PDB file of C-alpha atoms and ligand atoms in Angstrom:
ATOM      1  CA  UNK A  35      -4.694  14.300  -7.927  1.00  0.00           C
ATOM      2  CA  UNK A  36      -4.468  10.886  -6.379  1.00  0.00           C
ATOM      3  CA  UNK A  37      -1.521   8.748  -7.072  1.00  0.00           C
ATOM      4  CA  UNK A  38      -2.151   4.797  -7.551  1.00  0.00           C
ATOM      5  CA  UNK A  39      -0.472   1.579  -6.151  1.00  0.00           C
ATOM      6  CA  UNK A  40      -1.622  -1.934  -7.252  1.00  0.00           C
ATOM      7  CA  UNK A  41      -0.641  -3.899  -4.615  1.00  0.00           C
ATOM      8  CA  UNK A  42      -0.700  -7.736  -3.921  1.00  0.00           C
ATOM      9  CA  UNK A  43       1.324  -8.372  -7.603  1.00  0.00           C
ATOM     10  CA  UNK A  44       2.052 -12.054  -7.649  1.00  0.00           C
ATOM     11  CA  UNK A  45       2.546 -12.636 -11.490  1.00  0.00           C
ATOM     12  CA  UNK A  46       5.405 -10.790 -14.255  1.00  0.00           C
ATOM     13  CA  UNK A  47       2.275 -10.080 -16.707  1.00  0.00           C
ATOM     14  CA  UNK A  48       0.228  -8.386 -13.492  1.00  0.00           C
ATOM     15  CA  UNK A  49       3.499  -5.977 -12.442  1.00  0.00           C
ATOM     16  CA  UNK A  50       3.408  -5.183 -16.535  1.00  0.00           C
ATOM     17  CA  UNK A  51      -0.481  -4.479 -16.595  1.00  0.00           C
ATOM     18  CA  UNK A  52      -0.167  -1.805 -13.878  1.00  0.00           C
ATOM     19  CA  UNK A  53       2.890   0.027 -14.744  1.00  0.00           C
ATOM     20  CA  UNK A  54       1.134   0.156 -18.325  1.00  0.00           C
ATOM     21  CA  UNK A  55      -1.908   1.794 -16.951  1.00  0.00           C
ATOM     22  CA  UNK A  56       0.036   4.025 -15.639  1.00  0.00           C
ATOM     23  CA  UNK A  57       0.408   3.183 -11.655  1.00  0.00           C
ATOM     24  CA  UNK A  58       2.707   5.493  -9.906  1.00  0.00           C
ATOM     25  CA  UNK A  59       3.439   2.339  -7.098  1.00  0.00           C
ATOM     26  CA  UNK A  60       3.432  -1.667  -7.573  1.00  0.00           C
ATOM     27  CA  UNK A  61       3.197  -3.457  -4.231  1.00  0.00           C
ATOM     28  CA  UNK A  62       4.431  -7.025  -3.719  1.00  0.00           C
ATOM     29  CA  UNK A  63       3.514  -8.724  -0.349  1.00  0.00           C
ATOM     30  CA  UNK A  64       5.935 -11.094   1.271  1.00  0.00           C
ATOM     31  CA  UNK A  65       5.695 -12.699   5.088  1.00  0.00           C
ATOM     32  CA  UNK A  66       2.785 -11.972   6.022  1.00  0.00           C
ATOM     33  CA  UNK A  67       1.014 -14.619   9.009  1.00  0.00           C
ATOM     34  CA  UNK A  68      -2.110 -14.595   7.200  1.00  0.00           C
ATOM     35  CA  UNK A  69      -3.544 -16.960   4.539  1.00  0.00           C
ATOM     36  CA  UNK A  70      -3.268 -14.848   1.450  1.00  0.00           C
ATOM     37  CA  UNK A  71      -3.325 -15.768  -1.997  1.00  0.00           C
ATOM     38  CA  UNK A  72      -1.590 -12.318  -3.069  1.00  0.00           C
ATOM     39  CA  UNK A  73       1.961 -13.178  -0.859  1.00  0.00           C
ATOM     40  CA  UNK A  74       4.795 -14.515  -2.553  1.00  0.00           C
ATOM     41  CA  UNK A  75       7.765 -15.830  -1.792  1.00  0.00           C
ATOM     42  CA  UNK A  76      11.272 -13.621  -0.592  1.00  0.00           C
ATOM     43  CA  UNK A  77      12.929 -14.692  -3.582  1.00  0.00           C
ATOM     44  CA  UNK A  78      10.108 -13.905  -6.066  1.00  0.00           C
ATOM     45  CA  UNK A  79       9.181 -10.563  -4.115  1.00  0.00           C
ATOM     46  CA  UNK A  80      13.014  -9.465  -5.244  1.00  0.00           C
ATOM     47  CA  UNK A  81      12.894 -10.874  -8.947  1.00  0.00           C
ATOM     48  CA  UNK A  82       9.082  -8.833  -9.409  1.00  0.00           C
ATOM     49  CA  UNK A  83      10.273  -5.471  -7.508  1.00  0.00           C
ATOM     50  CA  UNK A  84      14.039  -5.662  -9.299  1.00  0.00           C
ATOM     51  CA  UNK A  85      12.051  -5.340 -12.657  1.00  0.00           C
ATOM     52  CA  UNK A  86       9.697  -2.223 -11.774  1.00  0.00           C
ATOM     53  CA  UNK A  87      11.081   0.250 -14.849  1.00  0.00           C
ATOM     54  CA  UNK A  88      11.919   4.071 -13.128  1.00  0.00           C
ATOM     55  CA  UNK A  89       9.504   6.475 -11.908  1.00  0.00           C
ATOM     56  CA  UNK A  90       7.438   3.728 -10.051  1.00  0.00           C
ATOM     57  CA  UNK A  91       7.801   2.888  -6.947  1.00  0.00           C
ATOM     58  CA  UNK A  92       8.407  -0.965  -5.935  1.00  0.00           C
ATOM     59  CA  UNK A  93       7.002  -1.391  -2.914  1.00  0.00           C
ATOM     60  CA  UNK A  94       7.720  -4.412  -0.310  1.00  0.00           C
ATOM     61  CA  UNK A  95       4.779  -5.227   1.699  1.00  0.00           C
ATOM     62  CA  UNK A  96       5.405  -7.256   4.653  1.00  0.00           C
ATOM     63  CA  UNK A  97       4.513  -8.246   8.501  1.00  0.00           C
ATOM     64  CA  UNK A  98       7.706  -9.448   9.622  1.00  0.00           C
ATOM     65  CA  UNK A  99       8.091 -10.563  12.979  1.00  0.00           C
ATOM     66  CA  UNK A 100      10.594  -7.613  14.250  1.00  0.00           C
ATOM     67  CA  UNK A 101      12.539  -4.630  13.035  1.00  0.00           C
ATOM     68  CA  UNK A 102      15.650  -6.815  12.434  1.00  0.00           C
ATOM     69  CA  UNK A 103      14.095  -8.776  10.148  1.00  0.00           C
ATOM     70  CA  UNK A 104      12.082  -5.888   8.192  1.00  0.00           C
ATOM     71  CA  UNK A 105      15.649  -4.792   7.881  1.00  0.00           C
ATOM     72  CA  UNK A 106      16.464  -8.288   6.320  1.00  0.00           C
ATOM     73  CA  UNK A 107      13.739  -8.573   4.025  1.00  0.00           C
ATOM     74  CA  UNK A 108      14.337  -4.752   2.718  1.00  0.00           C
ATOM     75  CA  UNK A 109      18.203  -6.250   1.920  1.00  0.00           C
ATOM     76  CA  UNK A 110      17.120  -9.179  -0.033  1.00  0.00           C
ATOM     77  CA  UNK A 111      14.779  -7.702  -1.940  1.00  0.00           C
ATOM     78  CA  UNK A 112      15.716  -4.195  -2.440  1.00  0.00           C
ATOM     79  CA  UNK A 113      12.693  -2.052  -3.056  1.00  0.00           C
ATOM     80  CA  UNK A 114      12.368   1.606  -3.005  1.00  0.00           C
ATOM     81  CA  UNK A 115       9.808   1.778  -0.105  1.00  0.00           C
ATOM     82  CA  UNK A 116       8.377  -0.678   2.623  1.00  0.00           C
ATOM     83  CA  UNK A 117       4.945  -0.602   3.600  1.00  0.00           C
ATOM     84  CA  UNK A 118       4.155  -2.445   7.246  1.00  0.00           C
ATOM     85  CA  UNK A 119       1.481  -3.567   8.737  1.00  0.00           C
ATOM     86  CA  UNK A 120       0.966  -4.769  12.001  1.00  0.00           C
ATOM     87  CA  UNK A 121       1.752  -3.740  15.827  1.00  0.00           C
ATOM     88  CA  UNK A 122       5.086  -1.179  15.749  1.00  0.00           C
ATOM     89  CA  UNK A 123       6.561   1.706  18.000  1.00  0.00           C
ATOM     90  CA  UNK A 124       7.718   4.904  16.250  1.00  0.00           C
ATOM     91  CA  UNK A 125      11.287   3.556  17.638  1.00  0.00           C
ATOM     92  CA  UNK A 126      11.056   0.547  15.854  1.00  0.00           C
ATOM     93  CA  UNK A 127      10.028   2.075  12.657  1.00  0.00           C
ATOM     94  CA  UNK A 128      12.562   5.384  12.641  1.00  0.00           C
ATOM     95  CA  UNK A 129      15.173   2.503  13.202  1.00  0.00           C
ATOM     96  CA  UNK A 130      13.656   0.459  10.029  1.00  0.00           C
ATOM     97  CA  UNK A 131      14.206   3.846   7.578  1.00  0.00           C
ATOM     98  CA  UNK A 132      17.561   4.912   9.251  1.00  0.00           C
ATOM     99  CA  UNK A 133      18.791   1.068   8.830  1.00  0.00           C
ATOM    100  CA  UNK A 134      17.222   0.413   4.921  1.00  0.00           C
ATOM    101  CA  UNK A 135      17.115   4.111   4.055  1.00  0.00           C
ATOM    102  CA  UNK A 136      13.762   3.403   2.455  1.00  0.00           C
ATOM    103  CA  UNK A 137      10.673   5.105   2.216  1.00  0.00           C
ATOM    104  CA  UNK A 138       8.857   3.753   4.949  1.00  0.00           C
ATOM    105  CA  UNK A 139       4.646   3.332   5.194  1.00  0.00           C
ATOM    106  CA  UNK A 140       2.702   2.141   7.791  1.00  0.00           C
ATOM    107  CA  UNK A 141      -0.532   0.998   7.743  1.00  0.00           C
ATOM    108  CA  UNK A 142      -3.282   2.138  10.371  1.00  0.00           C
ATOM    109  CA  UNK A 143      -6.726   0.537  10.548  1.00  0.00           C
ATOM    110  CA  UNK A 144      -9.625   3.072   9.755  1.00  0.00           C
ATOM    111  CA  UNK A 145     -11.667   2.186  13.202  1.00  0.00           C
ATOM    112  CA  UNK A 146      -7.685   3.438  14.997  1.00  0.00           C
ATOM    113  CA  UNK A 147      -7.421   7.021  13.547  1.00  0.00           C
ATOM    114  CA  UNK A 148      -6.232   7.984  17.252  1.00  0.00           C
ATOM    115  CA  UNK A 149      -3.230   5.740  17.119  1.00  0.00           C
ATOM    116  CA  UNK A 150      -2.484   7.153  13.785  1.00  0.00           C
ATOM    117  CA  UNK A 151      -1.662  10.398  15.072  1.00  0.00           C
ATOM    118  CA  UNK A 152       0.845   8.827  17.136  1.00  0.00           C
ATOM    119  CA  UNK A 153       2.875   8.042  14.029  1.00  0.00           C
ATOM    120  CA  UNK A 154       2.724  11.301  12.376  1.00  0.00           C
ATOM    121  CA  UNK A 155       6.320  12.574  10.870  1.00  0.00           C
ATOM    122  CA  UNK A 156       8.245   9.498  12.263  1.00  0.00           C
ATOM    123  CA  UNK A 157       7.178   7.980   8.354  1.00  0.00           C
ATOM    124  CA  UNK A 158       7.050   8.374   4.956  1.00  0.00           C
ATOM    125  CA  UNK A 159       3.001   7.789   4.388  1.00  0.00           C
ATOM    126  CA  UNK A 160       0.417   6.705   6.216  1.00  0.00           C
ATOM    127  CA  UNK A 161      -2.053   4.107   4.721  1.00  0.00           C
ATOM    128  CA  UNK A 162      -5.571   3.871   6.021  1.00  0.00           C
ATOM    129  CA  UNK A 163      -6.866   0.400   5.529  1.00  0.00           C
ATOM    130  CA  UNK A 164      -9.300  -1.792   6.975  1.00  0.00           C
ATOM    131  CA  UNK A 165      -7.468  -4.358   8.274  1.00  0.00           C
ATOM    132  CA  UNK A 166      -8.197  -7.372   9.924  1.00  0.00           C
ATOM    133  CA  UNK A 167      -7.500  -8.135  13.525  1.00  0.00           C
ATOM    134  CA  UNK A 168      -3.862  -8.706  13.034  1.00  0.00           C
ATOM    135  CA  UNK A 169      -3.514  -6.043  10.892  1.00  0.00           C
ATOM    136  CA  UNK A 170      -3.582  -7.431   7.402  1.00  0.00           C
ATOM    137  CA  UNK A 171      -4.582  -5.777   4.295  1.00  0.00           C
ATOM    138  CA  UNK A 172      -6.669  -7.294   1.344  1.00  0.00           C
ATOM    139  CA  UNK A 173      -9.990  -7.644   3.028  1.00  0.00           C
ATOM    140  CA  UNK A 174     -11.981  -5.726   0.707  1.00  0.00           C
ATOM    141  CA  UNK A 175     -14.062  -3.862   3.252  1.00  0.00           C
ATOM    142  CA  UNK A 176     -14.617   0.249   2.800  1.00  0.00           C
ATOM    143  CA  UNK A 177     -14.780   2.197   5.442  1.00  0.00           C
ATOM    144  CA  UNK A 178     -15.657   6.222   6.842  1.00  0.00           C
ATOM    145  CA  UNK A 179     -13.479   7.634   3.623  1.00  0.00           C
ATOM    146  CA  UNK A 180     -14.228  10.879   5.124  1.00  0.00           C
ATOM    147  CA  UNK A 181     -12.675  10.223   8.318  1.00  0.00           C
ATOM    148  CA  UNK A 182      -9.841   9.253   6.292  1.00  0.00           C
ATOM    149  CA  UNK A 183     -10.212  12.587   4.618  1.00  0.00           C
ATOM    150  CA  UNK A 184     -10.454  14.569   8.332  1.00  0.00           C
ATOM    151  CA  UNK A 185      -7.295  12.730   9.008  1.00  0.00           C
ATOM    152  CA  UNK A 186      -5.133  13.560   6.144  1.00  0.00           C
ATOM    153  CA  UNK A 187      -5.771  17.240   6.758  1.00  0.00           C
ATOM    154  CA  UNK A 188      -4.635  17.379  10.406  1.00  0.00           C
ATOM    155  CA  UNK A 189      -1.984  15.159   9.684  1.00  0.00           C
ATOM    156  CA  UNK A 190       1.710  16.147   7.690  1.00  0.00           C
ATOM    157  CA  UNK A 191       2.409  12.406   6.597  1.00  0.00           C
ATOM    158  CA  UNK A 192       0.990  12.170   2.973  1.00  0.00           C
ATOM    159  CA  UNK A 193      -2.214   9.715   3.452  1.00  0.00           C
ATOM    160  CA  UNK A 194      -2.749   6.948   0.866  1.00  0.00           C
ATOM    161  CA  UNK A 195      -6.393   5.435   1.156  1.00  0.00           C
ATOM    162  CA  UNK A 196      -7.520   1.995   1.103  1.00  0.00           C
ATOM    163  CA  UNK A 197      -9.414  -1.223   1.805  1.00  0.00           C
ATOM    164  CA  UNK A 198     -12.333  -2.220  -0.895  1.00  0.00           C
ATOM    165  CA  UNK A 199     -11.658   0.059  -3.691  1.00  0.00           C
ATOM    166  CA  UNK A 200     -12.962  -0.593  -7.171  1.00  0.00           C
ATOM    167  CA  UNK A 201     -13.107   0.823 -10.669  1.00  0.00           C
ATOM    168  CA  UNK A 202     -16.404   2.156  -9.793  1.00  0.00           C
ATOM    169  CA  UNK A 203     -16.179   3.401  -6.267  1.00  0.00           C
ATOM    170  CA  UNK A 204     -12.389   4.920  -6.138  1.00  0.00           C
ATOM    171  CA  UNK A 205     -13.482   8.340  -8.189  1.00  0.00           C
ATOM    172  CA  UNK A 206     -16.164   9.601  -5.019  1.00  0.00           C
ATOM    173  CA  UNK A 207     -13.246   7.958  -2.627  1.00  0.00           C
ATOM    174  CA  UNK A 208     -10.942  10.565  -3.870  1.00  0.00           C
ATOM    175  CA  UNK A 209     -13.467  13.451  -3.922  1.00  0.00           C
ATOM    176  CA  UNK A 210     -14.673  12.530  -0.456  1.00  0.00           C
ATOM    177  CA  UNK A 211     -10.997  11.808   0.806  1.00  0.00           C
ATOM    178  CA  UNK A 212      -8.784  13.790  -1.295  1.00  0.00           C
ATOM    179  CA  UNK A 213      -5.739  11.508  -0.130  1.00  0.00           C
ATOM    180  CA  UNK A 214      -2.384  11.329  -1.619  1.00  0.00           C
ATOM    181  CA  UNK A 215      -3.019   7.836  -2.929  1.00  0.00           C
ATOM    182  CA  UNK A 216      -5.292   5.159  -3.294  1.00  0.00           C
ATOM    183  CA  UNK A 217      -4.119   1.569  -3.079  1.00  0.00           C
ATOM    184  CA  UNK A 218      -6.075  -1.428  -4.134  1.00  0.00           C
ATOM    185  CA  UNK A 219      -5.264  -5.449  -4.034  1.00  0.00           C
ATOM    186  CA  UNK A 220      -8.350  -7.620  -4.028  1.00  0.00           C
ATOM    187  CA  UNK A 221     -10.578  -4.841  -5.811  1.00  0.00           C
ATOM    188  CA  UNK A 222      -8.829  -5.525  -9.424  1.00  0.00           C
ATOM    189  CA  UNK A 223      -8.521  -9.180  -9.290  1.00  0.00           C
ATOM    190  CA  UNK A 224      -9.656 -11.537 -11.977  1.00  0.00           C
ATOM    191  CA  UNK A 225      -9.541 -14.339  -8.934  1.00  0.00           C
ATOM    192  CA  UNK A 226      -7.026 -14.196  -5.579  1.00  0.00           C
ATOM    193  CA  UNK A 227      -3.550 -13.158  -6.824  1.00  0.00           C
ATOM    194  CA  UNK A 228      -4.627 -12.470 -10.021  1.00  0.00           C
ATOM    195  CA  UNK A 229      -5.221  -9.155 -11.837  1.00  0.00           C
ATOM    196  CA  UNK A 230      -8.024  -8.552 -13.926  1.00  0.00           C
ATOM    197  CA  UNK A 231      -5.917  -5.699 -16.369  1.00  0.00           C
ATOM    198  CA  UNK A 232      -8.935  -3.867 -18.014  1.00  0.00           C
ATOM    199  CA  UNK A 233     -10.108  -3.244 -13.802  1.00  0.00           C
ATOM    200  CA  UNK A 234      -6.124  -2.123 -13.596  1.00  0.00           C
ATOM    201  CA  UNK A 235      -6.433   0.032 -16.183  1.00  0.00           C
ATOM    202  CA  UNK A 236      -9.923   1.522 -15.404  1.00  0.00           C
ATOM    203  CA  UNK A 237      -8.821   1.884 -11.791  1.00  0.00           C
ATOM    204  CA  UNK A 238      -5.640   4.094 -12.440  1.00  0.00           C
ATOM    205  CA  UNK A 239      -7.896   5.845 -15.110  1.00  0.00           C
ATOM    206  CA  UNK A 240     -10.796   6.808 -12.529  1.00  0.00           C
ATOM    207  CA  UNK A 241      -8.671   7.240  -9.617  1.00  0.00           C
ATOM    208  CA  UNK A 242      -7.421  10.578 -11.625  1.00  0.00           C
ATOM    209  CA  UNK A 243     -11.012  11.349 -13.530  1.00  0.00           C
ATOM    210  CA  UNK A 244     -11.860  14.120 -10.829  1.00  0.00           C
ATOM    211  CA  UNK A 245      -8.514  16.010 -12.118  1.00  0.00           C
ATOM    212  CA  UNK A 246      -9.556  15.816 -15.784  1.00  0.00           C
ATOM    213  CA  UNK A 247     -12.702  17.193 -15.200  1.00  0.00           C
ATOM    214  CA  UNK A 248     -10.916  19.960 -13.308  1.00  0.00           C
TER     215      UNK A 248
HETATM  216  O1  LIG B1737      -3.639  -8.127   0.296  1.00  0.00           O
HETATM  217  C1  LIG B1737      -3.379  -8.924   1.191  1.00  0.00           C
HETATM  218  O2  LIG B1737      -3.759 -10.110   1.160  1.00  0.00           O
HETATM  219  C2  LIG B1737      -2.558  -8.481   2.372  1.00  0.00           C
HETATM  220  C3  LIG B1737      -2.263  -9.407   3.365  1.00  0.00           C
HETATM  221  C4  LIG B1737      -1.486  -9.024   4.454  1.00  0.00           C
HETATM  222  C5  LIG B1737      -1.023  -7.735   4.557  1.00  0.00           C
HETATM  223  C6  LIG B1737      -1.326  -6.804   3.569  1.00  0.00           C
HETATM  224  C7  LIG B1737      -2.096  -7.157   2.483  1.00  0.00           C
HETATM  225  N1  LIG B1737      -2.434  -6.209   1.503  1.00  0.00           N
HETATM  226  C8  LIG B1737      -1.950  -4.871   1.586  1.00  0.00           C
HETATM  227  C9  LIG B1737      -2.407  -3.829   0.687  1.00  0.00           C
HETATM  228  O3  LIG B1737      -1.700  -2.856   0.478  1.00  0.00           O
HETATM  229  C10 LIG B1737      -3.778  -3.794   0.061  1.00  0.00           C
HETATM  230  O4  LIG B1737      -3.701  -3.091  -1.129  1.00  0.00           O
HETATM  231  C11 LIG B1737      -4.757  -3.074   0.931  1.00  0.00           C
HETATM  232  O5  LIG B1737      -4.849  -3.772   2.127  1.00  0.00           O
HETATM  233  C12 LIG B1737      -6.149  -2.969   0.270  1.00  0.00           C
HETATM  234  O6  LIG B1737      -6.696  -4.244   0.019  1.00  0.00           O
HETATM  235  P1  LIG B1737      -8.107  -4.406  -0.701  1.00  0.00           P
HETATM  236  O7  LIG B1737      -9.176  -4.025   0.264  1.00  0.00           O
HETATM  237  O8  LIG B1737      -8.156  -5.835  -1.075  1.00  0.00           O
HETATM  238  O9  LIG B1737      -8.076  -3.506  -1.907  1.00  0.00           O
END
């Protein structure tokens, strides 16, 4: 079984959508040095991850410009995990977990699986995207799922899949991959920022489809 985040939640109504479909993980993206129409401000990243109910996890999703300030951003807007993207040492990041006590992710690009390795055990997950050049999320591309898949099995940090999953592609994703999760942004969006609910809800439904037909 895959577990779900909806990431890139900008709007009350969009955080509601996915927790009522049933996502196991709401992401909310805050200073990031990209042009993205799914990153909010600090303030409203704390008031839309302070009202994710229990038993999902409210994720901060960030690029900040050192650990000191990852720290920062973790204090003002107290989530229960921080995913990072971007250039970072396993130093860095074991200092980030010790100092917030989060759950920490990182996010790889697919075409880097060798410097994924690197990070293995020194996090909480590992997500596989395909980023952009400076590292960003969101671009909507796919990529070798079952490198991804390779991956997850040599590696002991849990392995959440994404970049340009949809209703209709994420059930073969998770067959092909088998990951731990599956997150999606631009993939369920009614236009940049905004959810489209019924692709929420019939992405969280398919993303589990190969366990009811178990
Ligand atoms: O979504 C963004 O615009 C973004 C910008 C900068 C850093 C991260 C970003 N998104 C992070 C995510 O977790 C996305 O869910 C992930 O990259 C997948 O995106 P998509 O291919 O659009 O589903």
């Amino acid at each position: 079984m895959a577990r779900v985040k909806i990431c890139g939640i900008t709007r009350e109504a969009d955080r509601r959508a996915a927790v009522d479909a049933g996502a196991d993980a709401v992401g909310v993206i805050t200073e990031v040095p990209v042009d993205s129409p799914r990153e909010v401000d600090p303030a409203t990243a704390a008031e839309l991850l302070a009202d994710v109910p229990p038993f999902v996890t409210a994720t901060l999703v960030t690029m900040p410009d050192s650990a000191e300030r990852a720290v920062e951003l973790a204090r003002t807007t107290a989530p229960d995990a921080i995913q990072l993207h971007g250039e970072w040492t396993v130093d860095e990041l074991r200092y980030i977990r010790a100092e917030t006590e989060r759950k920490v992710l990182l996010t790889v690009d697919a075409a880097d699986l060798a410097r994924a390795e690197e990070f293995d055990g020194a996090i909480d997950a590992m997500v596989v995207d395909s980023t952009d050049d400076s590292g960003a999320g969101g671009t909507g591309e796919t990529h070798d799922w079952r490198a991804t898949g390779e991956l997850a099995e040599r590696l002991t940090t849990p392995v959440v899949l994404a970049g340009g999953l949809t209703a209709d592609n994420v059930a073969e994703a998770v067959r092909v991959a088998d990951p731990f999760a599956v997150d999606v942004a631009s993939g369920v969006e009614i236009a940049g920022g905004r959810k489209d609910h019924n692709a929420v809800a019939r992405f969280v439904a398919n993303a589990g489809r190969e366990m009811e037909l178990a």
